[in-house]
Short mmCIF file of C-alpha atoms (C1' of nucleotides) in Angstrom, two decimals:
data_model
loop_
_atom_site.label_atom_id
_atom_site.label_comp_id
_atom_site.label_asym_id
_atom_site.label_seq_id
_atom_site.Cartn_x
_atom_site.Cartn_y
_atom_site.Cartn_z
CA MET A 186 63.23 26.15 90.70
CA THR A 187 63.05 28.84 87.51
CA GLN A 188 65.21 31.52 87.08
CA ARG A 189 62.33 34.42 86.90
CA ARG A 190 63.19 37.10 84.59
CA VAL A 191 64.32 40.87 86.33
CA ARG A 192 61.08 42.88 85.35
CA VAL A 193 61.24 45.41 82.55
CA ASP A 194 60.20 47.65 85.02
CA ALA A 195 62.69 47.56 87.19
CA GLN A 196 65.65 47.43 84.01
CA ARG A 197 64.45 50.80 82.95
CA ASN A 198 64.30 52.54 86.89
CA MET A 199 67.74 50.71 86.29
CA ASP A 200 68.95 52.96 82.96
CA ALA A 201 66.80 56.58 84.01
CA LEU A 202 68.79 55.80 87.10
CA LEU A 203 72.82 55.42 85.40
CA GLY A 204 72.15 58.65 82.54
CA ALA A 205 70.15 60.07 86.19
CA ALA A 206 73.41 59.97 88.24
CA LEU A 207 76.14 61.11 85.28
CA THR A 208 74.27 63.98 84.19
CA VAL A 209 74.05 65.34 88.35
CA PHE A 210 77.36 63.89 89.02
CA MET A 211 79.55 65.95 86.20
CA SER A 212 77.53 68.75 86.76
CA SER A 213 77.07 68.90 90.59
CA GLY A 214 79.69 65.92 91.15
CA VAL A 215 79.24 62.91 92.72
CA ASP A 216 78.54 64.60 96.23
CA ALA A 217 75.37 66.02 94.94
CA PRO A 218 72.36 64.44 96.95
CA ALA A 219 70.58 61.22 96.45
CA LYS A 220 67.59 62.84 95.74
CA GLU A 221 68.67 65.27 92.64
CA ILE A 222 69.33 62.12 90.92
CA ALA A 223 66.48 59.85 92.49
CA ASP A 224 64.37 63.00 90.92
CA LEU A 225 65.97 63.43 87.20
CA ALA A 226 65.70 59.74 86.73
CA GLY A 227 61.72 60.14 87.67
CA VAL A 228 61.73 57.75 90.51
CA GLY A 229 61.84 57.54 94.45
CA VAL A 230 65.00 57.41 96.50
CA GLY A 231 63.97 54.06 97.62
CA THR A 232 63.74 53.13 94.53
CA LEU A 233 67.68 54.45 94.48
CA TYR A 234 68.98 52.81 97.43
CA ARG A 235 66.90 49.18 96.38
CA HIS A 236 68.93 48.71 93.11
CA PHE A 237 72.07 51.27 95.15
CA PRO A 238 72.34 49.94 98.78
CA GLN A 239 74.97 52.97 99.71
CA ARG A 240 75.90 56.80 97.84
CA SER A 241 78.62 54.60 96.83
CA ASP A 242 77.34 51.90 95.31
CA LEU A 243 75.44 54.18 92.46
CA ILE A 244 79.67 56.02 92.04
CA VAL A 245 80.89 52.42 91.24
CA ALA A 246 78.36 51.72 88.96
CA VAL A 247 78.09 54.73 87.09
CA LEU A 248 82.30 54.61 86.47
CA GLU A 249 82.37 50.54 85.78
CA HIS A 250 79.48 51.95 83.38
CA GLU A 251 81.77 54.55 81.75
CA ILE A 252 85.11 52.49 82.00
CA ASP A 253 83.11 50.32 79.55
CA ALA A 254 81.95 52.67 76.74
CA VAL A 255 85.82 53.49 77.06
CA ALA A 256 86.99 50.06 76.58
CA GLU A 257 85.27 48.69 74.11
CA ARG A 258 86.12 51.76 71.92
CA ALA A 259 89.26 49.83 71.48
CA PRO A 260 88.39 47.05 68.44
CA ALA A 261 85.97 50.27 66.39
CA LEU A 262 88.92 52.23 67.16
CA VAL A 263 91.86 49.43 65.23
CA ALA A 264 89.26 49.34 63.03
CA ASP A 265 89.42 52.19 61.44
CA HIS A 266 92.16 54.37 62.39
CA GLU A 267 96.41 53.77 61.38
CA PRO A 268 97.46 51.73 64.81
CA ALA A 269 99.62 55.11 65.74
CA ALA A 270 96.21 57.09 65.65
CA ALA A 271 94.47 54.22 66.96
CA LEU A 272 96.40 54.44 70.46
CA ARG A 273 96.26 58.65 70.16
CA GLU A 274 92.57 59.18 70.05
CA TRP A 275 91.83 56.83 72.78
CA PHE A 276 94.09 57.58 75.23
CA ARG A 277 91.73 60.46 74.14
CA ALA A 278 89.19 59.22 75.52
CA TYR A 279 90.59 57.80 78.29
CA VAL A 280 91.51 61.14 79.90
CA GLU A 281 88.65 62.48 78.55
CA LEU A 282 86.87 59.54 81.25
CA LEU A 283 88.91 60.60 84.13
CA ALA A 284 89.49 64.44 83.51
CA THR A 285 86.07 65.73 83.26
CA LYS A 286 84.83 63.57 86.32
CA PRO A 287 85.28 66.06 88.96
CA GLY A 288 85.59 63.18 92.40
CA PHE A 289 85.89 60.31 90.07
CA ALA A 290 89.84 60.04 89.62
CA SER A 291 89.90 60.52 93.86
CA ALA A 292 87.42 57.55 94.66
CA LEU A 293 89.87 54.96 91.87
CA HIS A 294 92.97 55.79 94.49
CA SER A 295 91.09 56.92 97.57
CA GLY A 296 91.62 53.84 99.46
CA ASP A 297 88.03 54.12 100.65
CA PRO A 298 87.26 50.58 101.48
CA ALA A 299 83.16 51.19 99.72
CA TYR A 300 85.40 51.99 96.39
CA ALA A 301 88.19 48.78 96.85
CA ALA A 302 86.97 46.77 93.78
CA LEU A 303 88.06 48.95 91.88
CA PRO A 304 91.09 49.31 90.64
CA GLY A 305 90.94 45.51 90.08
CA TYR A 306 87.97 46.32 88.06
CA PHE A 307 89.83 49.35 85.98
CA LEU A 308 93.45 47.07 84.71
CA ARG A 309 90.42 44.07 84.00
CA ARG A 310 88.77 46.00 81.46
CA LEU A 311 91.30 48.56 80.27
CA GLY A 312 94.64 46.67 80.49
CA PRO A 313 93.72 44.32 77.84
CA ALA A 314 91.49 46.90 75.53
CA LEU A 315 95.06 48.94 75.68
CA GLN A 316 96.91 45.81 75.68
CA THR A 317 95.24 45.53 71.39
CA LEU A 318 96.11 49.00 70.81
CA LEU A 319 100.27 48.55 71.94
CA ASP A 320 99.55 45.12 69.48
CA HIS A 321 98.48 46.57 66.67
CA ALA A 322 101.34 49.37 66.28
CA ALA A 323 104.47 47.75 68.26
CA ASP A 324 106.50 48.37 66.00
CA GLY A 325 105.86 51.89 66.32
CA ILE A 326 106.77 52.20 69.97
CA ARG A 327 109.37 51.62 72.73
CA SER A 328 109.39 48.14 74.49
CA ASP A 329 109.78 48.28 77.59
CA VAL A 330 106.40 50.23 79.07
CA GLY A 331 103.34 47.76 79.88
CA ALA A 332 99.80 48.47 79.51
CA GLU A 333 99.00 48.75 82.81
CA ASP A 334 102.64 51.19 83.52
CA LEU A 335 100.64 53.36 81.04
CA LEU A 336 97.32 53.28 82.78
CA HIS A 337 98.86 54.08 85.88
CA ALA A 338 100.98 56.71 84.79
CA VAL A 339 98.04 58.51 82.23
CA ALA A 340 95.29 58.25 85.35
CA LEU A 341 98.34 59.59 88.24
CA LEU A 342 98.21 62.72 85.17
CA CYS A 343 94.65 62.82 85.34
CA GLN A 344 94.89 63.91 88.89
CA SER A 345 96.00 67.60 88.78
CA VAL A 346 93.84 70.28 89.23
CA SER A 347 90.94 69.19 87.10
CA GLY A 348 88.94 71.98 85.49
CA GLN A 349 91.58 74.34 85.52
CA GLY A 350 95.20 72.43 84.40
CA ARG A 351 93.55 70.29 81.95
CA ALA A 352 95.87 71.88 79.16
CA TYR A 353 98.56 71.31 81.81
CA THR A 354 96.98 67.06 81.51
CA ASP A 355 96.93 66.92 78.38
CA ARG A 356 99.83 67.95 77.80
CA MET A 357 101.22 66.08 80.34
CA VAL A 358 100.20 63.51 78.43
CA GLY A 359 101.13 64.21 74.82
CA VAL A 360 104.25 64.14 76.41
CA LEU A 361 104.32 61.01 77.28
CA LEU A 362 102.56 59.56 74.30
CA ASP A 363 105.25 60.75 72.12
CA GLY A 364 107.77 59.37 74.51
CA LEU A 365 105.82 56.72 73.49
CA THR A 366 106.76 56.09 70.01
CA ARG A 367 110.75 58.12 69.44
CA GLU A 368 112.10 55.24 69.51
CA SER A 369 110.41 53.88 66.28
CA LYS A 370 110.73 56.63 62.85
CA GLY A 371 115.00 56.44 63.40
CA LYS A 372 115.92 59.43 64.75
CA PRO A 373 119.66 61.41 64.58
CA MET B 264 90.19 101.67 121.40
CA THR B 265 92.58 97.90 123.90
CA GLN B 266 93.48 95.44 120.75
CA ARG B 267 91.95 93.04 123.57
CA ARG B 268 94.70 89.95 123.49
CA VAL B 269 93.24 86.90 123.29
CA ARG B 270 91.49 84.54 126.12
CA VAL B 271 93.54 82.07 126.78
CA ASP B 272 90.55 79.24 127.26
CA ALA B 273 90.02 79.87 124.08
CA GLN B 274 93.77 79.27 122.73
CA ARG B 275 94.04 76.09 124.74
CA ASN B 276 90.90 74.32 123.32
CA MET B 277 92.38 75.55 119.40
CA ASP B 278 95.04 73.59 120.21
CA ALA B 279 93.28 70.52 121.94
CA LEU B 280 91.33 70.57 119.14
CA LEU B 281 93.66 70.54 116.45
CA GLY B 282 95.47 68.19 118.42
CA ALA B 283 92.80 65.69 118.83
CA ALA B 284 91.59 66.54 115.46
CA LEU B 285 95.46 65.34 114.19
CA THR B 286 94.63 62.28 115.61
CA VAL B 287 90.89 61.62 114.64
CA PHE B 288 91.96 61.51 111.30
CA MET B 289 94.85 59.51 111.95
CA SER B 290 92.96 56.92 113.01
CA SER B 291 89.32 56.52 111.19
CA GLY B 292 90.37 59.17 108.71
CA VAL B 293 89.57 62.81 107.72
CA ASP B 294 84.96 61.82 107.71
CA ALA B 295 85.01 61.03 110.72
CA PRO B 296 81.59 63.10 112.63
CA ALA B 297 83.09 66.64 113.78
CA LYS B 298 81.55 65.07 117.40
CA GLU B 299 84.06 62.29 117.77
CA ILE B 300 86.52 65.06 117.80
CA ALA B 301 85.52 67.55 120.16
CA ASP B 302 84.69 64.56 122.99
CA LEU B 303 88.58 63.37 122.67
CA ALA B 304 88.80 67.39 122.62
CA GLY B 305 87.33 67.64 125.05
CA VAL B 306 84.69 70.55 124.09
CA GLY B 307 81.21 71.02 123.24
CA VAL B 308 80.62 70.89 119.55
CA GLY B 309 79.97 74.58 120.12
CA THR B 310 83.07 75.67 120.75
CA LEU B 311 85.06 73.36 117.48
CA TYR B 312 82.08 74.85 115.25
CA ARG B 313 83.09 78.52 116.11
CA HIS B 314 86.99 77.88 116.19
CA PHE B 315 86.48 75.74 112.62
CA PRO B 316 83.32 77.22 111.11
CA GLN B 317 82.94 74.59 108.53
CA ARG B 318 83.88 71.23 108.81
CA SER B 319 86.91 71.67 105.91
CA ASP B 320 88.09 74.56 108.23
CA LEU B 321 89.44 72.23 110.00
CA ILE B 322 90.50 69.67 107.96
CA VAL B 323 92.73 72.28 105.91
CA ALA B 324 93.35 74.02 109.56
CA VAL B 325 95.54 70.94 110.72
CA LEU B 326 96.69 69.99 107.42
CA GLU B 327 98.69 73.87 107.48
CA HIS B 328 99.91 72.53 111.12
CA GLU B 329 101.94 70.02 109.25
CA ILE B 330 102.72 71.21 106.72
CA ASP B 331 104.21 73.38 108.77
CA ALA B 332 105.83 71.25 110.80
CA VAL B 333 107.80 69.05 107.75
CA ALA B 334 109.09 72.61 106.77
CA GLU B 335 110.42 73.38 110.03
CA ARG B 336 112.32 70.20 109.53
CA ALA B 337 114.89 71.14 107.13
CA PRO B 338 116.92 74.01 108.23
CA ALA B 339 117.83 71.45 111.46
CA LEU B 340 118.19 68.11 108.78
CA VAL B 341 120.43 70.55 106.88
CA ALA B 342 122.40 71.12 109.59
CA ASP B 343 122.85 68.16 111.11
CA HIS B 344 123.73 65.33 108.28
CA GLU B 345 125.28 65.77 105.36
CA PRO B 346 123.50 67.70 102.12
CA ALA B 347 122.55 63.85 101.17
CA ALA B 348 121.38 62.49 103.54
CA ALA B 349 119.25 65.50 104.94
CA LEU B 350 117.19 65.04 101.21
CA ARG B 351 116.59 62.01 101.72
CA GLU B 352 115.64 61.90 105.00
CA TRP B 353 113.54 64.99 104.39
CA PHE B 354 111.66 62.88 101.89
CA ARG B 355 110.85 60.58 104.61
CA ALA B 356 108.87 62.83 106.61
CA TYR B 357 107.11 64.83 103.36
CA VAL B 358 106.21 61.38 102.04
CA GLU B 359 104.90 60.02 105.44
CA LEU B 360 103.03 63.48 106.39
CA LEU B 361 101.44 62.30 102.68
CA ALA B 362 100.54 58.94 102.63
CA THR B 363 99.32 58.25 105.92
CA LYS B 364 96.62 60.03 106.16
CA PRO B 365 93.80 58.78 103.91
CA GLY B 366 92.15 61.03 102.91
CA PHE B 367 94.40 64.17 102.43
CA ALA B 368 96.22 64.50 99.95
CA SER B 369 92.90 63.59 97.79
CA ALA B 370 92.10 67.09 99.57
CA LEU B 371 95.22 68.90 98.44
CA HIS B 372 94.07 67.45 95.28
CA SER B 373 90.09 67.52 95.19
CA GLY B 374 89.35 71.11 93.21
CA ASP B 375 87.00 70.71 95.94
CA PRO B 376 86.63 75.15 96.12
CA ALA B 377 87.21 74.82 100.31
CA TYR B 378 90.31 73.39 99.90
CA ALA B 379 91.41 75.58 97.01
CA ALA B 380 93.99 77.97 99.10
CA LEU B 381 95.25 74.60 100.37
CA PRO B 382 97.32 74.27 96.30
CA GLY B 383 98.80 78.14 97.23
CA TYR B 384 100.17 76.76 100.97
CA PHE B 385 101.89 74.39 99.38
CA LEU B 386 103.97 75.28 97.77
CA ARG B 387 105.22 78.50 99.42
CA ARG B 388 105.45 76.99 102.59
CA LEU B 389 107.50 73.37 101.13
CA GLY B 390 108.71 74.59 98.23
CA PRO B 391 111.51 76.99 99.99
CA ALA B 392 112.79 74.88 102.57
CA LEU B 393 112.84 71.94 99.54
CA GLN B 394 114.97 74.25 97.94
CA THR B 395 117.03 75.25 100.89
CA LEU B 396 117.76 71.03 100.79
CA LEU B 397 118.89 71.15 96.47
CA ASP B 398 120.90 74.31 96.86
CA HIS B 399 122.89 72.25 100.04
CA ALA B 400 123.49 69.03 98.02
CA ALA B 401 123.52 70.60 95.04
CA ASP B 402 126.85 69.41 92.50
CA GLY B 403 125.36 65.67 93.75
CA ILE B 404 122.18 66.80 92.35
CA ARG B 405 120.98 67.36 88.10
CA SER B 406 119.87 71.31 87.58
CA ASP B 407 117.10 69.89 85.37
CA VAL B 408 114.46 69.79 88.57
CA GLY B 409 113.37 72.49 90.47
CA ALA B 410 112.21 71.85 93.88
CA GLU B 411 108.74 72.55 92.53
CA ASP B 412 109.31 69.52 90.04
CA LEU B 413 110.21 67.08 93.18
CA LEU B 414 106.84 68.30 95.55
CA HIS B 415 104.63 67.77 93.05
CA ALA B 416 106.12 64.35 91.75
CA VAL B 417 105.89 62.89 94.71
CA ALA B 418 102.68 63.76 95.78
CA LEU B 419 101.19 62.22 93.22
CA LEU B 420 103.60 59.24 93.74
CA CYS B 421 101.95 59.74 97.13
CA GLN B 422 97.64 58.88 95.79
CA SER B 423 98.43 55.45 94.67
CA VAL B 424 96.35 53.36 97.29
CA SER B 425 97.66 54.22 100.81
CA GLY B 426 98.46 51.63 103.34
CA GLN B 427 98.60 48.40 101.33
CA GLY B 428 100.78 50.07 98.90
CA ARG B 429 103.47 52.40 101.25
CA ALA B 430 105.76 49.80 99.86
CA TYR B 431 105.29 51.28 97.23
CA THR B 432 105.22 54.74 97.36
CA ASP B 433 108.08 54.25 99.17
CA ARG B 434 110.11 52.60 96.32
CA MET B 435 108.32 55.07 93.24
CA VAL B 436 109.28 57.92 95.72
CA GLY B 437 113.65 56.21 96.25
CA VAL B 438 113.77 55.74 92.04
CA LEU B 439 112.71 59.05 91.61
CA LEU B 440 115.23 60.41 94.15
CA ASP B 441 117.72 57.83 92.64
CA GLY B 442 117.47 60.14 89.45
CA LEU B 443 117.69 62.74 90.80
CA THR B 444 121.94 62.19 92.41
CA ARG B 445 122.83 59.86 89.10
CA GLU B 446 124.12 62.45 87.71
CA SER B 447 126.38 63.13 90.22
CA LYS B 448 129.40 60.44 91.08
CA GLY B 449 131.19 60.50 87.89
CA LYS B 450 129.25 57.40 87.00
CA PRO B 451 130.61 55.01 83.38
"C1'" DT C 45 41.76 36.75 78.74
"C1'" DC C 46 42.05 36.68 83.65
"C1'" DG C 47 43.78 36.38 88.77
"C1'" DG C 48 47.28 35.61 92.22
"C1'" DG C 49 51.52 36.40 93.72
"C1'" DA C 50 56.13 38.11 93.58
"C1'" DA C 51 58.62 41.51 92.92
"C1'" DG C 52 59.41 46.35 92.10
"C1'" DC C 53 57.64 51.15 93.55
"C1'" DG C 54 57.04 55.79 95.90
"C1'" DG C 55 58.15 58.22 99.33
"C1'" DA C 56 56.97 59.12 104.58
"C1'" DA C 57 59.85 58.41 109.11
"C1'" DA C 58 64.35 57.07 111.10
"C1'" DA C 59 68.89 57.21 112.11
"C1'" DG C 60 73.15 60.20 112.12
"C1'" DC C 61 76.09 64.62 110.20
"C1'" DT C 62 77.00 69.21 110.44
"C1'" DT C 63 76.32 73.41 111.29
"C1'" DT C 64 73.26 77.44 113.94
"C1'" DC C 65 71.86 79.69 118.65
"C1'" DC C 66 71.15 81.28 122.91
"C1'" DG C 67 71.85 81.28 127.95
"C1'" DG C 68 75.50 80.48 131.26
"C1'" DA C 69 80.24 80.82 132.57
"C1'" DT C 70 84.75 82.76 133.07
"C1'" DA C 71 89.13 85.29 131.60
"C1'" DA C 72 91.02 90.04 131.47
"C1'" DG C 73 90.44 94.78 132.50
"C1'" DT C 74 89.67 99.20 136.45
"C1'" DA D 252 85.01 93.09 143.32
"C1'" DC D 253 82.87 94.27 140.06
"C1'" DT D 254 81.85 94.60 134.72
"C1'" DT D 255 81.61 93.10 130.51
"C1'" DA D 256 82.56 91.06 126.34
"C1'" DT D 257 84.47 86.73 124.61
"C1'" DC D 258 84.25 81.78 124.84
"C1'" DC D 259 82.00 77.92 127.36
"C1'" DG D 260 78.38 73.90 126.27
"C1'" DG D 261 75.33 71.25 124.60
"C1'" DA D 262 70.16 71.40 122.25
"C1'" DA D 263 67.26 72.32 118.84
"C1'" DA D 264 67.44 73.21 113.56
"C1'" DG D 265 68.55 71.84 108.67
"C1'" DC D 266 70.82 68.14 105.86
"C1'" DT D 267 71.00 63.84 103.83
"C1'" DT D 268 71.77 59.39 103.94
"C1'" DT D 269 69.44 55.40 104.04
"C1'" DT D 270 65.53 51.97 105.97
"C1'" DC D 271 60.56 50.50 105.77
"C1'" DC D 272 56.35 49.29 104.47
"C1'" DG D 273 52.02 49.66 102.08
"C1'" DC D 274 50.10 49.88 97.94
"C1'" DT D 275 51.45 49.27 92.59
"C1'" DT D 276 52.53 46.42 88.19
"C1'" DC D 277 54.30 42.59 85.48
"C1'" DC D 278 54.12 38.52 84.94
"C1'" DC D 279 53.58 33.56 84.29
"C1'" DG D 280 50.14 29.23 83.83
"C1'" DA D 281 45.32 27.69 83.71
#
DNA sequence: TCGGGAAGCGGAAAAGCTTTCCGGATAAGT
DNA sequence: ACTTATCCGGAAAGCTTTTCCGCTTCCCGA
């Protein structure tokens, strides 16, 4: 009943696949052929499909990987910046996550059963991270919006025509964050 | 140089295809096989692909057809209801358009080149229709939001998990519309 | 260090979908 | 009725995803 360790070559291939998938998804979109990803990773398609039985499993894995990366930035930002700057910086990363990867944001909101688990993971992972930042900036921020409200609102804003409209997205998110802090500095 | 009329059988098949496509898209989603649609319409796939050279052309055609239907309801609503009710009723149809057809709303916002023409058609067709309704309800409505702002905002709200979250969508749209009229009836 | 065998690998083949093609059918003019 | 441009159907080509299996590689105990 010895729990066998995962073989190192398997782990290596797994990592190579995630990396290759991210690269390909960014350049060719999430609809790129699986073969293209397998080739870039230097493995056969069989290997890809053993690790990720369905195409969508790979997309989910990559997205979760990216979500993790964003969530894990929170502690460092809290330590290195003043609260308001940390918050702003974190949202920059968050918008980057959703706005620069065509198809990722739509997968999140697609309703397709294959992506059903994503929204939950999303909130579970990013909710606490953002909450940490909000807590640290608490006295400069209005109290009637929660972390999940914000994540949701910004995610929807990121849907607006990506690429061309990136400036629009950044502008609207900026407005939203300004609104968030409006009540702080005693205004006229 | 006689401009030959379009053959009636061709027109009949075209109509059958649009009808069948709508039915299939609603029940099986926009990713349903083309064969399924051709079979339901009682034609061969060749016929489908002559009328709609690419799969996405059919999706675009169906969506435009539905957009037209919603746009054309505006005049009748203006005639038959009081302004506020007409507006509310029209938005019910609009939300129905976007929220009950999985994949349609995401196609609209997808950024995929195949759907590039959709947003333009969307605004061109629905913008004036909504404007008519807004004009008729003008004195009960705040003046700092335009027709396009509203179309855009509601379209984004309809993205939220369809099916399960239909109640959420309806609720949020309701809130938005309430906000639209808040300044009308001399408030406390 | 070495040998057995489980775990993993690659790529050929199967399955499924979209798109093309063309011989045959048919509606519309004369 | 006859002619012909137009349209039809479905077989087949071209892609992609997914499965399958013989061969290789790594891990563990001896």
